[in-house]
Amino acid sequence: MDNKLVIIPTYNEKENIEKMVRAVLGLKKAFQLLIVDDGSPDGTASIVKELQKEYPDRIYLIERTGKQGLGTAYITGFRWAIAHQYDYIFEMDADFSHNPADLTTLYQACAAGADISIGSRYCCGISVVNWPLKRVLISYFASRYVRTVLGMPVFDTTAGFVCYKRKVLERIDFDRIKMKGYGFQIEMKYHSHKLGCTIAEVPIIFIDRTLGTSKMSSGIFGEAFWGVLKLRFRKIHPA
């Protein structure tokens, strides 16, 4: 049986985390969860610890000190998943912008032969709900910018809803992943692409969070914009 681990980074997600955990663990195909919490002052980690009592051996928690960035949270989770020999490793947000039911679709795409499957907002037009038009346009054209600069055949380059086969993550040198914010998502896809991995995009409907606070900032956007230009001229080597 394939082992499937969903990694969810958290920072102040007390409004969402219990509902998300129950939604993922309630799916017919068995998934396990790794929560990587960056010292949430709202008590997110305490909620996860209580849920661990109810779901022994299905929920794991890594607590870090302070807000260290999305990218480092996922890399921490990836290293843990590789060490524990999971076959399929997923990235997912805690705020229900990603529908837990779509985890099954991402898994099926990889089980059918893809090395990576992406829950894509833009591979079949634009599938975003509750975002202001300005943010939709920024996100959409940011992905076009990345696709043009890097020559990467991916429509949703900044997507954070992804399934990786373990063999992909084992080939990526995490020490060479430089961006910590949402640019991390671009960098991971680019490294995978340059290593010859097969990437599939699965259409999803992305719904903006209704509870909690967005972590997006102008600094994160700027890191991604300039980071893509630097990435274009960097040589990619397998781990």
PDB file of C-alpha atoms in Angstrom:
ATOM      1  CA  MET A   1       0.000   0.000   0.000  1.00  0.00           C
ATOM      2  CA  ASP A   2       1.295   3.467  -0.907  1.00  0.00           C
ATOM      3  CA  ASN A   3       2.178   5.714   2.020  1.00  0.00           C
ATOM      4  CA  LYS A   4       0.816   9.244   1.582  1.00  0.00           C
ATOM      5  CA  LEU A   5       1.833  12.202   3.757  1.00  0.00           C
ATOM      6  CA  VAL A   6       0.240  15.654   3.629  1.00  0.00           C
ATOM      7  CA  ILE A   7       2.485  18.441   4.941  1.00  0.00           C
ATOM      8  CA  ILE A   8       0.695  21.543   6.230  1.00  0.00           C
ATOM      9  CA  PRO A   9       2.752  24.510   7.499  1.00  0.00           C
ATOM     10  CA  THR A  10       0.906  26.606  10.071  1.00  0.00           C
ATOM     11  CA  TYR A  11       1.183  29.984  11.704  1.00  0.00           C
ATOM     12  CA  ASN A  12      -1.882  31.231  13.594  1.00  0.00           C
ATOM     13  CA  GLU A  13      -4.398  28.826  12.048  1.00  0.00           C
ATOM     14  CA  LYS A  14      -6.508  27.975  15.101  1.00  0.00           C
ATOM     15  CA  GLU A  15      -9.725  28.803  13.205  1.00  0.00           C
ATOM     16  CA  ASN A  16      -8.967  26.263  10.495  1.00  0.00           C
ATOM     17  CA  ILE A  17      -6.656  23.515  11.718  1.00  0.00           C
ATOM     18  CA  GLU A  18      -9.130  21.163  13.423  1.00  0.00           C
ATOM     19  CA  LYS A  19     -11.586  21.251  10.522  1.00  0.00           C
ATOM     20  CA  MET A  20      -8.745  20.699   8.049  1.00  0.00           C
ATOM     21  CA  VAL A  21      -7.316  17.751   9.981  1.00  0.00           C
ATOM     22  CA  ARG A  22     -10.711  16.054  10.185  1.00  0.00           C
ATOM     23  CA  ALA A  23     -11.390  16.704   6.491  1.00  0.00           C
ATOM     24  CA  VAL A  24      -8.084  15.157   5.365  1.00  0.00           C
ATOM     25  CA  LEU A  25      -8.234  12.178   7.691  1.00  0.00           C
ATOM     26  CA  GLY A  26     -11.853  11.562   6.720  1.00  0.00           C
ATOM     27  CA  LEU A  27     -11.000  10.886   3.065  1.00  0.00           C
ATOM     28  CA  LYS A  28     -11.521   7.345   1.786  1.00  0.00           C
ATOM     29  CA  LYS A  29      -7.909   6.953   0.677  1.00  0.00           C
ATOM     30  CA  ALA A  30      -5.743   6.902   3.783  1.00  0.00           C
ATOM     31  CA  PHE A  31      -3.556   9.979   4.240  1.00  0.00           C
ATOM     32  CA  GLN A  32      -1.330  10.899   7.152  1.00  0.00           C
ATOM     33  CA  LEU A  33      -0.597  14.456   8.261  1.00  0.00           C
ATOM     34  CA  LEU A  34       2.526  16.325   9.273  1.00  0.00           C
ATOM     35  CA  ILE A  35       1.890  19.781  10.724  1.00  0.00           C
ATOM     36  CA  VAL A  36       4.921  22.094  10.794  1.00  0.00           C
ATOM     37  CA  ASP A  37       4.064  24.923  13.161  1.00  0.00           C
ATOM     38  CA  ASP A  38       6.212  28.028  13.516  1.00  0.00           C
ATOM     39  CA  GLY A  39       5.472  28.785  17.150  1.00  0.00           C
ATOM     40  CA  SER A  40       1.928  30.067  16.530  1.00  0.00           C
ATOM     41  CA  PRO A  41       1.036  32.370  19.449  1.00  0.00           C
ATOM     42  CA  ASP A  42      -2.671  31.564  18.950  1.00  0.00           C
ATOM     43  CA  GLY A  43      -2.242  27.969  20.157  1.00  0.00           C
ATOM     44  CA  THR A  44      -2.463  26.131  16.841  1.00  0.00           C
ATOM     45  CA  ALA A  45       0.061  23.513  18.008  1.00  0.00           C
ATOM     46  CA  SER A  46      -1.954  22.828  21.175  1.00  0.00           C
ATOM     47  CA  ILE A  47      -5.015  22.032  19.066  1.00  0.00           C
ATOM     48  CA  VAL A  48      -2.945  19.622  16.971  1.00  0.00           C
ATOM     49  CA  LYS A  49      -1.665  17.895  20.113  1.00  0.00           C
ATOM     50  CA  GLU A  50      -5.219  17.286  21.283  1.00  0.00           C
ATOM     51  CA  LEU A  51      -6.126  15.848  17.881  1.00  0.00           C
ATOM     52  CA  GLN A  52      -3.127  13.507  18.070  1.00  0.00           C
ATOM     53  CA  LYS A  53      -4.813  11.790  21.004  1.00  0.00           C
ATOM     54  CA  GLU A  54      -7.848  11.084  18.833  1.00  0.00           C
ATOM     55  CA  TYR A  55      -5.867  10.040  15.742  1.00  0.00           C
ATOM     56  CA  PRO A  56      -2.803   8.166  17.016  1.00  0.00           C
ATOM     57  CA  ASP A  57      -0.280   7.279  14.291  1.00  0.00           C
ATOM     58  CA  ARG A  58      -1.951   9.527  11.708  1.00  0.00           C
ATOM     59  CA  ILE A  59      -0.951  13.033  12.845  1.00  0.00           C
ATOM     60  CA  TYR A  60       2.606  14.223  13.414  1.00  0.00           C
ATOM     61  CA  LEU A  61       3.754  17.630  14.635  1.00  0.00           C
ATOM     62  CA  ILE A  62       7.012  19.504  14.284  1.00  0.00           C
ATOM     63  CA  GLU A  63       7.204  22.684  16.378  1.00  0.00           C
ATOM     64  CA  ARG A  64       9.693  25.346  15.352  1.00  0.00           C
ATOM     65  CA  THR A  65      10.662  28.545  17.137  1.00  0.00           C
ATOM     66  CA  GLY A  66       9.414  31.706  15.461  1.00  0.00           C
ATOM     67  CA  LYS A  67       8.178  32.414  11.954  1.00  0.00           C
ATOM     68  CA  GLN A  68      10.875  31.010   9.658  1.00  0.00           C
ATOM     69  CA  GLY A  69       9.131  31.050   6.280  1.00  0.00           C
ATOM     70  CA  LEU A  70       7.021  28.778   4.129  1.00  0.00           C
ATOM     71  CA  GLY A  71       9.935  27.321   2.205  1.00  0.00           C
ATOM     72  CA  THR A  72      11.930  26.237   5.241  1.00  0.00           C
ATOM     73  CA  ALA A  73       8.786  24.709   6.767  1.00  0.00           C
ATOM     74  CA  TYR A  74       8.231  22.549   3.699  1.00  0.00           C
ATOM     75  CA  ILE A  75      11.893  21.552   3.482  1.00  0.00           C
ATOM     76  CA  THR A  76      11.754  20.499   7.124  1.00  0.00           C
ATOM     77  CA  GLY A  77       8.692  18.425   6.253  1.00  0.00           C
ATOM     78  CA  PHE A  78      10.290  16.964   3.118  1.00  0.00           C
ATOM     79  CA  ARG A  79      13.357  15.803   5.021  1.00  0.00           C
ATOM     80  CA  TRP A  80      11.111  14.174   7.634  1.00  0.00           C
ATOM     81  CA  ALA A  81       8.977  12.477   4.968  1.00  0.00           C
ATOM     82  CA  ILE A  82      12.023  11.108   3.130  1.00  0.00           C
ATOM     83  CA  ALA A  83      13.503   9.790   6.378  1.00  0.00           C
ATOM     84  CA  HIS A  84      10.206   8.001   7.099  1.00  0.00           C
ATOM     85  CA  GLN A  85       9.994   6.555   3.572  1.00  0.00           C
ATOM     86  CA  TYR A  86       6.684   8.022   2.416  1.00  0.00           C
ATOM     87  CA  ASP A  87       5.939   7.278  -1.242  1.00  0.00           C
ATOM     88  CA  TYR A  88       3.814  10.359  -1.999  1.00  0.00           C
ATOM     89  CA  ILE A  89       4.341  13.703  -0.274  1.00  0.00           C
ATOM     90  CA  PHE A  90       1.843  16.555  -0.556  1.00  0.00           C
ATOM     91  CA  GLU A  91       1.974  20.301   0.076  1.00  0.00           C
ATOM     92  CA  MET A  92      -1.242  21.924   1.214  1.00  0.00           C
ATOM     93  CA  ASP A  93      -2.474  25.111   2.922  1.00  0.00           C
ATOM     94  CA  ALA A  94      -4.413  24.995   6.177  1.00  0.00           C
ATOM     95  CA  ASP A  95      -6.998  27.608   5.232  1.00  0.00           C
ATOM     96  CA  PHE A  96      -9.277  25.577   2.892  1.00  0.00           C
ATOM     97  CA  SER A  97      -8.176  27.482  -0.197  1.00  0.00           C
ATOM     98  CA  HIS A  98      -7.241  23.953  -1.279  1.00  0.00           C
ATOM     99  CA  ASN A  99     -10.100  21.445  -1.193  1.00  0.00           C
ATOM    100  CA  PRO A 100      -9.001  18.335   0.759  1.00  0.00           C
ATOM    101  CA  ALA A 101     -11.035  16.148  -1.620  1.00  0.00           C
ATOM    102  CA  ASP A 102      -8.620  17.132  -4.418  1.00  0.00           C
ATOM    103  CA  LEU A 103      -5.784  15.300  -2.637  1.00  0.00           C
ATOM    104  CA  THR A 104      -7.162  12.101  -4.138  1.00  0.00           C
ATOM    105  CA  THR A 105      -7.013  13.568  -7.656  1.00  0.00           C
ATOM    106  CA  LEU A 106      -3.408  14.698  -7.172  1.00  0.00           C
ATOM    107  CA  TYR A 107      -2.485  11.249  -5.890  1.00  0.00           C
ATOM    108  CA  GLN A 108      -4.133   9.548  -8.849  1.00  0.00           C
ATOM    109  CA  ALA A 109      -2.207  11.735 -11.310  1.00  0.00           C
ATOM    110  CA  CYS A 110       1.101  10.652  -9.775  1.00  0.00           C
ATOM    111  CA  ALA A 111       0.022   7.032  -9.413  1.00  0.00           C
ATOM    112  CA  ALA A 112      -0.780   7.102 -13.151  1.00  0.00           C
ATOM    113  CA  GLY A 113       2.773   8.112 -14.046  1.00  0.00           C
ATOM    114  CA  ALA A 114       3.502  11.766 -13.247  1.00  0.00           C
ATOM    115  CA  ASP A 115       6.456  12.513 -10.972  1.00  0.00           C
ATOM    116  CA  ILE A 116       4.742  15.673  -9.728  1.00  0.00           C
ATOM    117  CA  SER A 117       1.104  16.731  -9.864  1.00  0.00           C
ATOM    118  CA  ILE A 118       0.005  20.319  -9.346  1.00  0.00           C
ATOM    119  CA  GLY A 119      -3.415  21.529  -8.264  1.00  0.00           C
ATOM    120  CA  SER A 120      -3.618  24.226 -10.915  1.00  0.00           C
ATOM    121  CA  ARG A 121      -5.700  27.410 -10.931  1.00  0.00           C
ATOM    122  CA  TYR A 122      -4.747  28.323 -14.493  1.00  0.00           C
ATOM    123  CA  CYS A 123      -4.384  25.212 -16.667  1.00  0.00           C
ATOM    124  CA  CYS A 124      -8.040  25.447 -17.756  1.00  0.00           C
ATOM    125  CA  GLY A 125      -8.663  29.189 -17.749  1.00  0.00           C
ATOM    126  CA  ILE A 126      -8.804  30.913 -14.339  1.00  0.00           C
ATOM    127  CA  SER A 127     -10.407  29.015 -11.450  1.00  0.00           C
ATOM    128  CA  VAL A 128     -10.224  31.342  -8.445  1.00  0.00           C
ATOM    129  CA  VAL A 129     -13.103  32.248  -6.112  1.00  0.00           C
ATOM    130  CA  ASN A 130     -13.362  35.258  -3.756  1.00  0.00           C
ATOM    131  CA  TRP A 131     -10.131  36.964  -4.799  1.00  0.00           C
ATOM    132  CA  PRO A 132     -10.276  40.640  -5.804  1.00  0.00           C
ATOM    133  CA  LEU A 133      -9.675  41.083  -9.538  1.00  0.00           C
ATOM    134  CA  LYS A 134      -6.343  42.841  -8.889  1.00  0.00           C
ATOM    135  CA  ARG A 135      -4.969  39.866  -6.978  1.00  0.00           C
ATOM    136  CA  VAL A 136      -6.188  37.404  -9.624  1.00  0.00           C
ATOM    137  CA  LEU A 137      -4.433  39.384 -12.346  1.00  0.00           C
ATOM    138  CA  ILE A 138      -1.212  39.695 -10.334  1.00  0.00           C
ATOM    139  CA  SER A 139      -1.144  35.948  -9.674  1.00  0.00           C
ATOM    140  CA  TYR A 140      -2.035  34.977 -13.234  1.00  0.00           C
ATOM    141  CA  PHE A 141       0.498  37.253 -14.897  1.00  0.00           C
ATOM    142  CA  ALA A 142       3.148  36.332 -12.317  1.00  0.00           C
ATOM    143  CA  SER A 143       2.830  32.730 -13.479  1.00  0.00           C
ATOM    144  CA  ARG A 144       3.078  33.844 -17.118  1.00  0.00           C
ATOM    145  CA  TYR A 145       6.184  35.869 -16.256  1.00  0.00           C
ATOM    146  CA  VAL A 146       7.793  32.833 -14.607  1.00  0.00           C
ATOM    147  CA  ARG A 147       6.859  30.559 -17.508  1.00  0.00           C
ATOM    148  CA  THR A 148       8.399  33.017 -19.989  1.00  0.00           C
ATOM    149  CA  VAL A 149      11.620  33.710 -18.079  1.00  0.00           C
ATOM    150  CA  LEU A 150      12.317  30.112 -17.056  1.00  0.00           C
ATOM    151  CA  GLY A 151      10.869  28.329 -20.092  1.00  0.00           C
ATOM    152  CA  MET A 152       8.984  26.001 -17.790  1.00  0.00           C
ATOM    153  CA  PRO A 153       5.796  24.427 -19.241  1.00  0.00           C
ATOM    154  CA  VAL A 154       3.673  24.969 -16.137  1.00  0.00           C
ATOM    155  CA  PHE A 155       0.620  27.252 -16.077  1.00  0.00           C
ATOM    156  CA  ASP A 156       0.407  27.681 -12.276  1.00  0.00           C
ATOM    157  CA  THR A 157       4.034  28.121 -11.267  1.00  0.00           C
ATOM    158  CA  THR A 158       3.258  29.551  -7.812  1.00  0.00           C
ATOM    159  CA  ALA A 159       0.761  26.822  -6.855  1.00  0.00           C
ATOM    160  CA  GLY A 160       1.092  25.525  -3.313  1.00  0.00           C
ATOM    161  CA  PHE A 161      -1.081  22.420  -3.729  1.00  0.00           C
ATOM    162  CA  VAL A 162       1.330  19.770  -4.993  1.00  0.00           C
ATOM    163  CA  CYS A 163       2.076  16.045  -4.827  1.00  0.00           C
ATOM    164  CA  TYR A 164       5.666  14.814  -5.177  1.00  0.00           C
ATOM    165  CA  LYS A 165       6.867  11.272  -5.520  1.00  0.00           C
ATOM    166  CA  ARG A 166       9.597  10.619  -2.984  1.00  0.00           C
ATOM    167  CA  LYS A 167      12.149   9.904  -5.728  1.00  0.00           C
ATOM    168  CA  VAL A 168      11.773  13.523  -6.917  1.00  0.00           C
ATOM    169  CA  LEU A 169      12.483  15.037  -3.521  1.00  0.00           C
ATOM    170  CA  GLU A 170      15.428  12.693  -3.028  1.00  0.00           C
ATOM    171  CA  ARG A 171      17.045  14.191  -6.136  1.00  0.00           C
ATOM    172  CA  ILE A 172      16.655  17.846  -5.129  1.00  0.00           C
ATOM    173  CA  ASP A 173      19.456  19.488  -3.173  1.00  0.00           C
ATOM    174  CA  PHE A 174      17.432  21.416  -0.591  1.00  0.00           C
ATOM    175  CA  ASP A 175      20.494  23.440   0.390  1.00  0.00           C
ATOM    176  CA  ARG A 176      20.293  25.074  -3.065  1.00  0.00           C
ATOM    177  CA  ILE A 177      16.682  26.193  -2.617  1.00  0.00           C
ATOM    178  CA  LYS A 178      17.116  29.856  -1.726  1.00  0.00           C
ATOM    179  CA  MET A 179      13.652  31.452  -1.634  1.00  0.00           C
ATOM    180  CA  LYS A 180      11.653  31.189   1.581  1.00  0.00           C
ATOM    181  CA  GLY A 181       8.283  32.695   0.643  1.00  0.00           C
ATOM    182  CA  TYR A 182       5.992  31.802  -2.254  1.00  0.00           C
ATOM    183  CA  GLY A 183       9.014  31.945  -4.575  1.00  0.00           C
ATOM    184  CA  PHE A 184       9.918  28.624  -2.988  1.00  0.00           C
ATOM    185  CA  GLN A 185       7.080  27.035  -4.958  1.00  0.00           C
ATOM    186  CA  ILE A 186       8.552  28.325  -8.221  1.00  0.00           C
ATOM    187  CA  GLU A 187      12.031  27.162  -7.317  1.00  0.00           C
ATOM    188  CA  MET A 188      10.913  23.637  -6.431  1.00  0.00           C
ATOM    189  CA  LYS A 189       9.047  23.254  -9.720  1.00  0.00           C
ATOM    190  CA  TYR A 190      11.970  24.642 -11.706  1.00  0.00           C
ATOM    191  CA  HIS A 191      14.484  22.285 -10.082  1.00  0.00           C
ATOM    192  CA  SER A 192      12.133  19.375 -10.794  1.00  0.00           C
ATOM    193  CA  HIS A 193      11.678  20.471 -14.409  1.00  0.00           C
ATOM    194  CA  LYS A 194      15.419  20.828 -15.010  1.00  0.00           C
ATOM    195  CA  LEU A 195      15.994  17.366 -13.548  1.00  0.00           C
ATOM    196  CA  GLY A 196      13.662  15.939 -16.187  1.00  0.00           C
ATOM    197  CA  CYS A 197      10.704  15.125 -13.976  1.00  0.00           C
ATOM    198  CA  THR A 198       7.258  14.625 -15.496  1.00  0.00           C
ATOM    199  CA  ILE A 199       4.900  17.370 -14.278  1.00  0.00           C
ATOM    200  CA  ALA A 200       1.105  17.078 -14.563  1.00  0.00           C
ATOM    201  CA  GLU A 201      -1.366  19.885 -13.834  1.00  0.00           C
ATOM    202  CA  VAL A 202      -4.768  18.969 -12.430  1.00  0.00           C
ATOM    203  CA  PRO A 203      -7.469  21.681 -12.580  1.00  0.00           C
ATOM    204  CA  ILE A 204      -8.824  22.764  -9.196  1.00  0.00           C
ATOM    205  CA  ILE A 205     -11.042  25.550  -7.907  1.00  0.00           C
ATOM    206  CA  PHE A 206      -9.068  27.760  -5.536  1.00  0.00           C
ATOM    207  CA  ILE A 207     -11.183  29.479  -2.863  1.00  0.00           C
ATOM    208  CA  ASP A 208      -9.682  32.317  -0.845  1.00  0.00           C
ATOM    209  CA  ARG A 209      -9.567  31.828   2.923  1.00  0.00           C
ATOM    210  CA  THR A 210     -12.597  32.904   4.937  1.00  0.00           C
ATOM    211  CA  LEU A 211     -10.965  32.541   8.381  1.00  0.00           C
ATOM    212  CA  GLY A 212      -7.554  33.627   9.606  1.00  0.00           C
ATOM    213  CA  THR A 213      -5.101  36.047   8.013  1.00  0.00           C
ATOM    214  CA  SER A 214      -3.243  35.810   4.703  1.00  0.00           C
ATOM    215  CA  LYS A 215       0.569  35.564   4.944  1.00  0.00           C
ATOM    216  CA  MET A 216       1.186  37.284   1.571  1.00  0.00           C
ATOM    217  CA  SER A 217       3.256  40.484   1.625  1.00  0.00           C
ATOM    218  CA  SER A 218       5.048  42.784  -0.818  1.00  0.00           C
ATOM    219  CA  GLY A 219       8.368  41.419   0.441  1.00  0.00           C
ATOM    220  CA  ILE A 220       7.363  37.872  -0.480  1.00  0.00           C
ATOM    221  CA  PHE A 221       6.280  39.044  -3.945  1.00  0.00           C
ATOM    222  CA  GLY A 222       9.544  40.938  -4.459  1.00  0.00           C
ATOM    223  CA  GLU A 223      11.626  37.926  -3.442  1.00  0.00           C
ATOM    224  CA  ALA A 224       9.846  35.820  -6.056  1.00  0.00           C
ATOM    225  CA  PHE A 225      10.154  38.449  -8.828  1.00  0.00           C
ATOM    226  CA  TRP A 226      13.902  38.968  -8.488  1.00  0.00           C
ATOM    227  CA  GLY A 227      14.552  35.367  -7.481  1.00  0.00           C
ATOM    228  CA  VAL A 228      13.180  34.132 -10.806  1.00  0.00           C
ATOM    229  CA  LEU A 229      15.701  36.247 -12.719  1.00  0.00           C
ATOM    230  CA  LYS A 230      18.559  34.845 -10.645  1.00  0.00           C
ATOM    231  CA  LEU A 231      17.202  31.325 -11.030  1.00  0.00           C
ATOM    232  CA  ARG A 232      17.300  31.646 -14.821  1.00  0.00           C
ATOM    233  CA  PHE A 233      21.106  31.736 -14.754  1.00  0.00           C
ATOM    234  CA  ARG A 234      21.736  29.193 -12.004  1.00  0.00           C
ATOM    235  CA  LYS A 235      22.895  25.675 -12.842  1.00  0.00           C
ATOM    236  CA  ILE A 236      20.749  22.928 -11.380  1.00  0.00           C
ATOM    237  CA  HIS A 237      22.475  19.838 -10.030  1.00  0.00           C
ATOM    238  CA  PRO A 238      20.863  16.754  -8.482  1.00  0.00           C
ATOM    239  CA  ALA A 239      21.507  15.983  -4.828  1.00  0.00           C
TER     240      ALA A 239
END
